Short mmCIF file of C-alpha atoms in Angstrom, two decimals:
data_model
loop_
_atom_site.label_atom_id
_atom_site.label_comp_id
_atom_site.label_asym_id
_atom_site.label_seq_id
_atom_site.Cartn_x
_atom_site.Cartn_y
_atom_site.Cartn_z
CA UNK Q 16 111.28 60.31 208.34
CA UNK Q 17 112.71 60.42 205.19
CA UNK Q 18 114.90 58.13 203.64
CA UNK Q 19 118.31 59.79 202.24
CA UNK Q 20 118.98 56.96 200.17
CA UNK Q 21 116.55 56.18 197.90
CA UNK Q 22 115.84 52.19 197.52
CA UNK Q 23 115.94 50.49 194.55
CA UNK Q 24 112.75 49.10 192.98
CA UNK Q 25 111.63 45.35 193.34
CA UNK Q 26 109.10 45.46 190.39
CA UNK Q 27 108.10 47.47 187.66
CA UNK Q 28 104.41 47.73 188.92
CA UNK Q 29 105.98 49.25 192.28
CA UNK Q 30 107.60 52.27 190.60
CA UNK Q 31 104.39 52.43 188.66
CA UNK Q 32 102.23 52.59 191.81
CA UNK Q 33 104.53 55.06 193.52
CA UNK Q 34 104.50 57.98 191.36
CA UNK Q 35 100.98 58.88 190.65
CA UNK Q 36 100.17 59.87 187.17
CA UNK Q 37 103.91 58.83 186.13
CA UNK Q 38 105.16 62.40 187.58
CA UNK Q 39 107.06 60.89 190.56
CA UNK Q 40 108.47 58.23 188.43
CA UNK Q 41 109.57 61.09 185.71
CA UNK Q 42 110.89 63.16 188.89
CA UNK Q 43 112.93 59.91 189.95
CA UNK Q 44 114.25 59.24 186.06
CA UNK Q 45 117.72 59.55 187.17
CA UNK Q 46 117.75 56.15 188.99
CA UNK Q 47 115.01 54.69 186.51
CA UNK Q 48 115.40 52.48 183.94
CA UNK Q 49 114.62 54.24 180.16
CA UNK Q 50 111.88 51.66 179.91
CA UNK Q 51 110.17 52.87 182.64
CA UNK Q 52 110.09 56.84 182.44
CA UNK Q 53 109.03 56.05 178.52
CA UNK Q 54 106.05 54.13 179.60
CA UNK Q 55 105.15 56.35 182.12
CA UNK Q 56 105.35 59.30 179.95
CA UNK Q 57 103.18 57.33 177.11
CA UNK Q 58 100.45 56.46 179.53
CA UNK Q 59 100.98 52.44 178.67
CA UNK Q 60 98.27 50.31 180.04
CA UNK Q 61 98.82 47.32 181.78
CA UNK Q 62 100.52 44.32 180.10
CA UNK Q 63 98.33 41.23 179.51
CA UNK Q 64 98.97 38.38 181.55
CA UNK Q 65 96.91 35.61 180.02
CA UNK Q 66 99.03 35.49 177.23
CA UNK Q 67 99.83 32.39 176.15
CA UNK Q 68 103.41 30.85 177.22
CA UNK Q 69 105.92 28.40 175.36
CA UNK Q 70 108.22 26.41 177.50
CA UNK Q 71 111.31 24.66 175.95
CA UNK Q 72 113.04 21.70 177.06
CA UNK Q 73 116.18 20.87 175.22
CA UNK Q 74 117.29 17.13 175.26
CA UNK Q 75 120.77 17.75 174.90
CA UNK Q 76 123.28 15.00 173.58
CA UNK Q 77 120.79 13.35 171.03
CA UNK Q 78 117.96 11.37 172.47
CA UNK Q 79 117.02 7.71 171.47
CA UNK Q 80 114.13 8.10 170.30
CA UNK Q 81 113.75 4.29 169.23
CA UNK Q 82 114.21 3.57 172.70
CA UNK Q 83 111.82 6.64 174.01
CA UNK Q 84 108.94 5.82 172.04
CA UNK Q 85 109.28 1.73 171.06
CA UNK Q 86 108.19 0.28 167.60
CA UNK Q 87 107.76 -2.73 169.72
CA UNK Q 88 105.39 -4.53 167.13
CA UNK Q 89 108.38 -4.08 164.41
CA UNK Q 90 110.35 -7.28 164.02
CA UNK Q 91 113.27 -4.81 162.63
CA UNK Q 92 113.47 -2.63 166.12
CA UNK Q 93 114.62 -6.12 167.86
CA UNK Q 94 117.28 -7.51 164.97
CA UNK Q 95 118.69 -3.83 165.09
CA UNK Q 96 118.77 -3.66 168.68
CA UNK Q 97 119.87 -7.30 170.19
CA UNK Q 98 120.82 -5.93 173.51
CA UNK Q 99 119.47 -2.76 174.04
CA UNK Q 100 115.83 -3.34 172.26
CA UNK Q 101 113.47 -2.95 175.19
CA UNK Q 102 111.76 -6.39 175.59
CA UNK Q 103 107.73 -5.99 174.52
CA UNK Q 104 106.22 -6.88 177.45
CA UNK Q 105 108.40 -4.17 179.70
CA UNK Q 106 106.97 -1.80 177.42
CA UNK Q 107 104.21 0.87 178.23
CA UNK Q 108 101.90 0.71 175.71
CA UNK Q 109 99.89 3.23 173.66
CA UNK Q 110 98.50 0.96 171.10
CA UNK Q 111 99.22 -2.29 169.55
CA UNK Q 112 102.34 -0.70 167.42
CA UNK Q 113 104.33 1.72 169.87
CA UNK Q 114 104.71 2.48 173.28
CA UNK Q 115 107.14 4.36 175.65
CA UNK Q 116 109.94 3.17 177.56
CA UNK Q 117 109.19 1.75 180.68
CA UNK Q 118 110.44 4.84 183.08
CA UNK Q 119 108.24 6.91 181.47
CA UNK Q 120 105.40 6.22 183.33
CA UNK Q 121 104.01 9.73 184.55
CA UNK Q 122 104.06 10.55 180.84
CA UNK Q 123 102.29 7.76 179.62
CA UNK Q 124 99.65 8.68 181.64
CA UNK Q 125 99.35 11.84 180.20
CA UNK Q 126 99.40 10.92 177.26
CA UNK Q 127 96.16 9.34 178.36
CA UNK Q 128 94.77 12.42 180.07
CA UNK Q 129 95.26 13.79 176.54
CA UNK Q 130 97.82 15.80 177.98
CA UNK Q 131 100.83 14.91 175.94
CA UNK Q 132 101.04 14.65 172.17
CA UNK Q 133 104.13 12.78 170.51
CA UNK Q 134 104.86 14.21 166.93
CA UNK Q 135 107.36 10.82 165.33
CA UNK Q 136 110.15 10.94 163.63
CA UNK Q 137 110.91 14.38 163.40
CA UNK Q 138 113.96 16.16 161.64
CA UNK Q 139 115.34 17.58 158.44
CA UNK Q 140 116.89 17.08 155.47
CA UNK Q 141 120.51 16.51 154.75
CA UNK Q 142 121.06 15.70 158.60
CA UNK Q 143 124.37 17.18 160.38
CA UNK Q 144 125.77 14.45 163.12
CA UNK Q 145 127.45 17.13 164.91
CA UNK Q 146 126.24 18.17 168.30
CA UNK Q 147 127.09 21.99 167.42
CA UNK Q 148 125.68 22.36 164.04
CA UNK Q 149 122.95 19.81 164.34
CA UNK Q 150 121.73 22.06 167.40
CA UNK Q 151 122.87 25.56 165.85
CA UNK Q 152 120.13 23.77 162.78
CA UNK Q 153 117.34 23.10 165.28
CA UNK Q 154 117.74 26.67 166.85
CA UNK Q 155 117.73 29.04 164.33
CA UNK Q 156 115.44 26.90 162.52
CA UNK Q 157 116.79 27.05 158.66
CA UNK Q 158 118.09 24.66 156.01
CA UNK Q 159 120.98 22.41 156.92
CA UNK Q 160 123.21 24.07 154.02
CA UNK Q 161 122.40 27.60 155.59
CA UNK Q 162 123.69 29.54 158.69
CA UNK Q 163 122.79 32.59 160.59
CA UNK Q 164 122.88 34.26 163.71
CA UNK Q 165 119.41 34.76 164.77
CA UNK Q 166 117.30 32.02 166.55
CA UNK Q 167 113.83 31.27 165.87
CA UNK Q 168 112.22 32.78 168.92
CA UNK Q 169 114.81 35.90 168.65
CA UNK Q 170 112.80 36.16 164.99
CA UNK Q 171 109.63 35.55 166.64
CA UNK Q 172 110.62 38.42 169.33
CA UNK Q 173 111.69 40.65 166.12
CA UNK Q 174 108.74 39.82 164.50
CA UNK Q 175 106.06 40.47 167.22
CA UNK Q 176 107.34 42.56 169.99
CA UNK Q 177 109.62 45.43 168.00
CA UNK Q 178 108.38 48.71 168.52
CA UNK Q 179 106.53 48.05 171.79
CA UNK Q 180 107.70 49.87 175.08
CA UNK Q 181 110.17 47.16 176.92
CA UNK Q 182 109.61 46.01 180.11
CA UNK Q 183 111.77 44.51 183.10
CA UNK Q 184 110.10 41.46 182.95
CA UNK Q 185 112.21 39.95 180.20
CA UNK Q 186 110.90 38.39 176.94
CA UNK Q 187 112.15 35.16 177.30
CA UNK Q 188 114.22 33.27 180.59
CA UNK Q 189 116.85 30.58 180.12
CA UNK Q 190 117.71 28.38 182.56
CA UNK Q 191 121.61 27.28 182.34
CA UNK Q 192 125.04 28.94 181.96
CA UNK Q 193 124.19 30.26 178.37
CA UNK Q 194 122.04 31.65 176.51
CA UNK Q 195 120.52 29.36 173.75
CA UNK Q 196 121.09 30.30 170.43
CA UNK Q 197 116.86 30.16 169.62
CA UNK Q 198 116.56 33.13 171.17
CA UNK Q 199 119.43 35.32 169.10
CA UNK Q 200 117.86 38.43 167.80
CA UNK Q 201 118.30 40.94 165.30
CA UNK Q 202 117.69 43.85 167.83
CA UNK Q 203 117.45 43.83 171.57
CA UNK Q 204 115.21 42.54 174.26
CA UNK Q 205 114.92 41.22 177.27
CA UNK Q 206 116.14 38.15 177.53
CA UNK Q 207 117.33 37.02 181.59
CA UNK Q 208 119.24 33.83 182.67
CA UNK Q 209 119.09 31.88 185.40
CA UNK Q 210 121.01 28.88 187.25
CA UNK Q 211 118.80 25.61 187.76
CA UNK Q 212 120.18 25.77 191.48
CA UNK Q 213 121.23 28.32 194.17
CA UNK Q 214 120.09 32.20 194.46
CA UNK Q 215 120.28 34.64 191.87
CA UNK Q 216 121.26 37.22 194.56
CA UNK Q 217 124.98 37.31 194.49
CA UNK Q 218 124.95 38.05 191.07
CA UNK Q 219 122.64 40.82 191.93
CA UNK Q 220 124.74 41.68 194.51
CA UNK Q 221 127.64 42.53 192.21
CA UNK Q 222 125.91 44.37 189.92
CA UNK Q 223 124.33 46.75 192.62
CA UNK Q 224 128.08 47.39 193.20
CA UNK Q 225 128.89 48.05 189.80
CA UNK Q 226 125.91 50.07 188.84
CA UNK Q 227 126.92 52.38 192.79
CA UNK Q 228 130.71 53.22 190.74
CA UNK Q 229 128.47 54.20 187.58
CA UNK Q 230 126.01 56.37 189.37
CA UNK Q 231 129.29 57.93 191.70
CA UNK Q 232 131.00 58.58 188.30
CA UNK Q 233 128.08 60.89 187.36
CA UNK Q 234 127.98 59.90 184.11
CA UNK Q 235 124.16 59.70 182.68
CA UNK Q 236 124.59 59.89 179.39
CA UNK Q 237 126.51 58.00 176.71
CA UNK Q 238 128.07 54.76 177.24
CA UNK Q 239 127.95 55.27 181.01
CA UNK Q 240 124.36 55.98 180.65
CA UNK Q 241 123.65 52.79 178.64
CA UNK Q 242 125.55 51.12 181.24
CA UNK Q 243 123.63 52.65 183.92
CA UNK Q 244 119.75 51.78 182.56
CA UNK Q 245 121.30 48.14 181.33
CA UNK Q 246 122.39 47.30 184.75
CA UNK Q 247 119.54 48.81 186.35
CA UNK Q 248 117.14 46.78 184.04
CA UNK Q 249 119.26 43.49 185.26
CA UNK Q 250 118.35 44.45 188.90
CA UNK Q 251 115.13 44.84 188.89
CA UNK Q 252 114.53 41.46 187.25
CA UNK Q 253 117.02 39.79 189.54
CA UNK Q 254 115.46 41.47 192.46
CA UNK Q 255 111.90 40.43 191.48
CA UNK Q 256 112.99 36.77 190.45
CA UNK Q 257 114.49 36.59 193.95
CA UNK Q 258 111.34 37.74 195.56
CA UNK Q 259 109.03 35.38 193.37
CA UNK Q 260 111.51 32.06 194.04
CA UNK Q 261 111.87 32.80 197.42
CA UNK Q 262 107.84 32.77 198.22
CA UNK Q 263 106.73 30.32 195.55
CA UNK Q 264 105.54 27.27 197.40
CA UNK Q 265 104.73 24.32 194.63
CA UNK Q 266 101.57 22.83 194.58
CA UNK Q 267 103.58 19.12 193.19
CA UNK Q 268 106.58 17.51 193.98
CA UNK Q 269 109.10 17.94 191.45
CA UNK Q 270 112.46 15.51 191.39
CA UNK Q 271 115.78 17.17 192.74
CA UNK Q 272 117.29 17.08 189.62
CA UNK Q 273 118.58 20.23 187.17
CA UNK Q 274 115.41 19.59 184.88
CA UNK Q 275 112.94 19.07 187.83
CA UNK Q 276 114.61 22.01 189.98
CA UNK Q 277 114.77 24.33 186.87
CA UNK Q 278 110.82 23.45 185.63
CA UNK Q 279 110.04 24.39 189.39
CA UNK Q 280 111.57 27.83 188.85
CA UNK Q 281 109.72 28.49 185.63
CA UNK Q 282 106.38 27.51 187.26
CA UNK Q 283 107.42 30.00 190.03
CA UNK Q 284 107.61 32.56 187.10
CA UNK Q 285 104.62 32.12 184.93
CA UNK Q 286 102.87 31.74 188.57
CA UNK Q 287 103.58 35.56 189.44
CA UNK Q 288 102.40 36.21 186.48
CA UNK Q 289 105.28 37.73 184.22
CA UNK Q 290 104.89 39.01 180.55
CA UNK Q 291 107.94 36.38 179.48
CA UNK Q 292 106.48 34.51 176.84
CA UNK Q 293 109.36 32.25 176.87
CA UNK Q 294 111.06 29.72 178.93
CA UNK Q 295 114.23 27.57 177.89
CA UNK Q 296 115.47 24.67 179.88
CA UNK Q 297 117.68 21.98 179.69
CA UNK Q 298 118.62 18.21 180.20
CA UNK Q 299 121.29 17.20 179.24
CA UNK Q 300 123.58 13.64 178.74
CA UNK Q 301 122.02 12.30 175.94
CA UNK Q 302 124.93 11.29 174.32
CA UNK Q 303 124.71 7.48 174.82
CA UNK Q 304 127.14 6.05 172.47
CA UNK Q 305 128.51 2.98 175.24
CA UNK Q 306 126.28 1.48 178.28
CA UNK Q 307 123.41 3.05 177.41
CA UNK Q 308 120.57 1.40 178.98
CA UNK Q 309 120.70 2.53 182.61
CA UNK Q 310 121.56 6.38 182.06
CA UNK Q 311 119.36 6.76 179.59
CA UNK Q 312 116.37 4.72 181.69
CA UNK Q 313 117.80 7.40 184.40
CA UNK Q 314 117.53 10.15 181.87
CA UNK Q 315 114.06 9.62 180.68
CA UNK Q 316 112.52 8.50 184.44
CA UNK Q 317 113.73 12.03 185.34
CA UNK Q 318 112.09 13.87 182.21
CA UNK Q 319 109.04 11.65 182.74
CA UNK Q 320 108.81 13.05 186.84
CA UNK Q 321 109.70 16.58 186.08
CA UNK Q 322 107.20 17.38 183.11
CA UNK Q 323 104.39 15.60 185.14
CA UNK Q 324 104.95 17.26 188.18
CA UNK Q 325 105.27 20.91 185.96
CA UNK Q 326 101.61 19.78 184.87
CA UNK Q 327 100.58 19.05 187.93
CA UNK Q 328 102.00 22.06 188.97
CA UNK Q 329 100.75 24.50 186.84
CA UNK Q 330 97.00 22.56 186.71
CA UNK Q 331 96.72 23.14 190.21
CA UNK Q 332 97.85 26.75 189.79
CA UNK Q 333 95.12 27.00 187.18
CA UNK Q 334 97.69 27.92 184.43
CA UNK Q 335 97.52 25.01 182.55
CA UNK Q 336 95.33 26.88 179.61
CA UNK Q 337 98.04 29.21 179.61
CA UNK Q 338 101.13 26.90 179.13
CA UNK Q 339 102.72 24.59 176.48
CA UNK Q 340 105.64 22.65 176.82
CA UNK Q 341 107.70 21.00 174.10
CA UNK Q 342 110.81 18.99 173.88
CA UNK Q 343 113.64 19.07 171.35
CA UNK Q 344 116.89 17.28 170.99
CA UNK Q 345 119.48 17.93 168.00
CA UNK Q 346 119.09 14.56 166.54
CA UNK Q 347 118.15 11.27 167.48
CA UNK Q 348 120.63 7.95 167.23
CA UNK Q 349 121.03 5.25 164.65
CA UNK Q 350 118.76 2.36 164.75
CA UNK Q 351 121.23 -0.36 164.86
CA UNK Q 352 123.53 -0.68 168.28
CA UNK Q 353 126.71 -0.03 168.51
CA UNK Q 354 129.38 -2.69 169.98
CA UNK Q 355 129.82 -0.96 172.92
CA UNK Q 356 125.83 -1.59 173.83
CA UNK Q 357 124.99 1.99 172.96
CA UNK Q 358 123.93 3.96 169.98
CA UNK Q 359 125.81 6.46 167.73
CA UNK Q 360 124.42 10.08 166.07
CA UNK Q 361 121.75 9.46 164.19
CA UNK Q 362 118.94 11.47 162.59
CA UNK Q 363 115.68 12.04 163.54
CA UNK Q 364 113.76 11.26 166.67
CA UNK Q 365 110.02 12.05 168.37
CA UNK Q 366 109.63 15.06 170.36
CA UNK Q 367 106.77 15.46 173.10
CA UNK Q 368 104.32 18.75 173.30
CA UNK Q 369 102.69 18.67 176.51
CA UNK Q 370 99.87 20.71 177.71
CA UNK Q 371 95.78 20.93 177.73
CA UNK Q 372 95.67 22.68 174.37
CA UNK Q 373 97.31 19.31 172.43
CA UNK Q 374 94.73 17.83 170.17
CA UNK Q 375 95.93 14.74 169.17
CA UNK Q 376 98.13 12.45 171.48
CA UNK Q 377 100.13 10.54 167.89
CA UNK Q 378 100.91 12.35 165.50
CA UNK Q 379 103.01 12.18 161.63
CA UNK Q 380 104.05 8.44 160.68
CA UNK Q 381 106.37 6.11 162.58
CA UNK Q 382 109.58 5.49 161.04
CA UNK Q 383 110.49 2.46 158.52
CA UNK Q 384 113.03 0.46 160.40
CA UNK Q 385 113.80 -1.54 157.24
CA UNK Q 386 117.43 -0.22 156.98
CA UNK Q 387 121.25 -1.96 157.09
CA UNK Q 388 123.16 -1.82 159.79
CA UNK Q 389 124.81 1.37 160.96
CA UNK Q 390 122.14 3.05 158.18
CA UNK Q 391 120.29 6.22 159.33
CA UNK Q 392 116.44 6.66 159.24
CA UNK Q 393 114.46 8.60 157.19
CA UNK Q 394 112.54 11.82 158.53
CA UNK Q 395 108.91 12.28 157.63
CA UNK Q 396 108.20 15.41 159.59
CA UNK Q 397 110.68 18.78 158.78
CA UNK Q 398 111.08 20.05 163.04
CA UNK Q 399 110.58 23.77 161.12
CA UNK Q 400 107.00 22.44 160.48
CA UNK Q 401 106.04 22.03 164.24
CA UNK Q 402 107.92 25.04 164.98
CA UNK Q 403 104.93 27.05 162.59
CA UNK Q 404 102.67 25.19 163.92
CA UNK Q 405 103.63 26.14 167.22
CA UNK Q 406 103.99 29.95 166.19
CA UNK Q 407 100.44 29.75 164.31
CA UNK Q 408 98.28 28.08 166.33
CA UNK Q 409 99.79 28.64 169.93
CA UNK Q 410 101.94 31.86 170.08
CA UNK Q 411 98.82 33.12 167.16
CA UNK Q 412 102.07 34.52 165.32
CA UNK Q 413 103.04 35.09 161.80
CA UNK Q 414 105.13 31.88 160.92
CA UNK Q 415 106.57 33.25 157.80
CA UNK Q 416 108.24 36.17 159.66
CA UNK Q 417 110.43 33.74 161.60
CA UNK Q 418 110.71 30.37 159.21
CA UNK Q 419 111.72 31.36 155.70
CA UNK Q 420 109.92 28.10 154.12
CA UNK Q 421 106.49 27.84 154.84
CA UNK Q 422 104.91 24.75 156.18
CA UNK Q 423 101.31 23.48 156.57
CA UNK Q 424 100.24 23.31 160.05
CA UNK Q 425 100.16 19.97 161.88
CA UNK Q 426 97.18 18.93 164.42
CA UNK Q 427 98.85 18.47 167.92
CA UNK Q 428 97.78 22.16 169.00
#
C-alpha cells in the first residue's frame, strides 16, 4: 500500500539507497535537500570515513595552569602561592620537576600510556585579560592587536572543504548554547549544535512544523526555497543525531557532568561514523579569582574522568587512531595568590593533546616563576604554533591558509 505522505529521510545514505542510480532521488527533489539531488546528479562517491577527527575542549574562565601542571621542585611556585601551592608530596608526579594536580589522576596515567602530551606555558604576545577578547584571540587565532570575524577552523573549512558537494552530516558539531567563534567562516557549511543534556527532538519537532507552512505555501524558489532546503538540511541531521544518541551504548563510564555527558555524545558521533571533522565542547567555571582550591580540584577531577573515559571510549570502539583531543582555555592566572585565596587573569597556561598519535608526553619549556608579586609570566610557546601543528601534521592541512604567520611545527603529533 502506498504511503500518501511521503516520510522524511533519517540519513543521507537512505535517500541515496532509495533511488537507484540517483533518478528516484532527482524524481523526489522537491522534498530534497539541494545537497542531495547535486550529488546524486554528479555521481559523488562515498565520503571517507577514516578521516582523521579533531575534538576541542574549551576550559572556559581561565585555567590555573600553575596549579594543573605543578612546578613543585621550584622554590618560587610555594613563596607565590602560600595557601593555595599544592603541597609536593600530594602531587602526582611526572618527573623530578613537575607533576599534575592531585585529581588528575586518570590523566596522569595517560600521560604514562603515552596517551597525553602537555605542551607548557602556552600563549601570545601582548596578552588581553579579558575573558571576551582573550577568547575571541585564541579562536580566530591572530595577533592580539588584530580582529576578525572568521575562526580558525571556519578558515580551515574555507581552506579545505570549498567547492566540494555539502553533505547533511555537518562539518563541525558544537556542543553548548552557541556556536564558538573558531568555527566562523567566510562562506557556508555545515556546522550543527547540540545541548550537553536532553533530546535534540523538540527542536526537530518545531522545525518539521515550520518547514510543513513552507512546503503548504508552495513556494520553492527564492527565499522560501532557501528556507525550505536550510530547514530540511537541519532535519535530517537532527533526525540522524537522534537516531545515533538514542542507540549508542558506551563502551566506558563517563561522569554525569556537562563535559563527561557532552564527550559521550561526540563519541556517539564519530562512532556512527560521520564526515564531521570537528567537535567543540566545553567546561566551563574557570574563573577562580576567591576560594579556589576545592572548585577548581572539582573542575579538574571532572576533566581528568571525562577525557579518560572518551579514551577509553573510543579505544574500545577502535577509533582511537582516528581521534585527537586538545584543550584550550583563554588564558591562564597570575602566579602569585590573590587575598581572597584565589588567583586573578593571568597569561599563559599548559594545554593537554590527548590521543595515540601524541609523540612526546612534555613538551616547550616550563615557565620562570622568578617574578614580583601580582607580575604575569612570560609565554614561550605562541598557541597559533600548536594550532599549525595541529593543521599540518594531524588535519594534513595547509597551515598558512588559516594562520597568517607561519610557525615551525612542534613534536607532540
Amino acid at each position: 500500500m502506498n504511503d500518501p505522505c511521503p516520510r522524511l529521510p533519517l540519513t543521507r545514505r537512505e535517500f541515496l539507497r532509495s533511488s537507484a542510480s540517483g533518478l528516484g532521488l532527482l524524481a523526489f527533489s522537491g522534498f530534497v535537500p539541494a545537497f542531495l539531488t547535486r550529488a546524486a546528479a554528479a555521481q559523488v562517491p562515498a565520503a571517507e570515513r577514516d578521516r582523521s577527527i579533531l575534538v576541542l575542549v574549551q576550559l572556559a574562565g581561565g585555567n590555573d595552569g600553575l596549579n594543573t601542571v605543578i612546578p613543585f621542585a621550584d622554590d618560587h611556585y610555594y613563596n607565590l602561592r602560600p595557601k593555595l601551592g599544592i603541597p609536593a608530596n600530594k602531587v602526582i608526579r611526572l618527573d623530578d620537576l613537575t607533576g599534575l594536580h592531585p585529581a588528575m589522576g586518570k590523566m596522569s596515567e595517560l600521560w604514562k600510556d603515552g596517551k597525553l602530551s602537555i605542551v607548557q606555558n602556552v600563549g601570545y604576545p601582548n596578552p588581553n585579560r579579558s575573558h571576551f577578547r582573550s577568547t575571541e584571540i585564541w579562536e580566530t587565532a591572530v595577533d592580539s592587536d588584530q580582529t576578525t570575524q572568521t575562526g580558525w577552523i571556519g578558515r580551515y573549512f574555507d581552506a579545505e572543504c570549498s567547492g566540494k558537494p555539502s553533505s547533511s552530516e555537518p562539518n563541525a558539531v558544537h556542543i553548548g548554547d552557541e556556536m564558538p567563534q573558531s568555527c566562523q567562516s567566510s562562506v557556508p557549511h555545515n556546522i550543527f549544535g547540540m545541548p550537553a543534556n536532553g533530546s535534540v527532538g523538540k527542536a526537530a519537532d518545531r522545525e518539521i512544523d515550520l518547514l510543513e507552512d513552507v512546503i503548504e505555501a508552495s513556494s520553492n524558489s527564492g527565499n522560501a526555497g532557501y528556507l525550505q532546503h536550510t530547514l530540511m538540511d537541519t532535519i535530517v541531521t537532527q533526525r540522524q543525531v537522534n537516531d545515533v544518541l538514542g542507540k549508542y551504548k558506551p563502551l566506558a563510564k563517563y561522569p554525569g557532568s556537562s563535559l563527561g555527558q557532552s564527550l559521550q555524545r561526540v563519541a556517539a558521533l564519530i562512532a556512527a561514523g560521520l564526515e564531521t571533522r570537528v567537535y567543540f565542547v566545553r567546561q566551563g567555571s574557570y574563573d577562580t579569582h576567591a576560594n579556589q582550591s576545592g572548585r577548581h580540584q572539582q573542575l579538574l577531577g571532572d576533566l581528568s574522568a571525562a577525557l579518560a573515559a572518551f579514551q577509553f571510549d573510543l579505544e574500545r570502539h577502535k577509533l582511537q587512531d582516528q581521534v585527537l583531543t586538545m584543550t584550550f582555555s583563554e588564558f591562564g592566572r597570575r602566579p602569585s595568590e590573590n587575598a581572597s585565596i584565589g588567583t586573578d587573569h593571568g597569561t599563559a597556561a599548559p594545554l593537554f593533546v590527548m590521543g595515540a598519535g601524541v609523540k612526546n608526553p612534555l613538551v616547550g619549556t616550563r615557565p620562570d616563576l622568578n617574578v614580583k608579586k601580582n607580575q604575569d609570566l612570560t609565554y614561550t610557546t605562541d598557541f597559533r604554533q600548536v594550532y599549525s601543528t595541529v593543521l599540518k601534521n594531524w588535519m594534513q592541512a595547509d597551515p598558512s591558509k588559516v594562520i597568517e604567520r607561519p610557525f615551525k611545527s612542534m613534536n607532540f603529533v
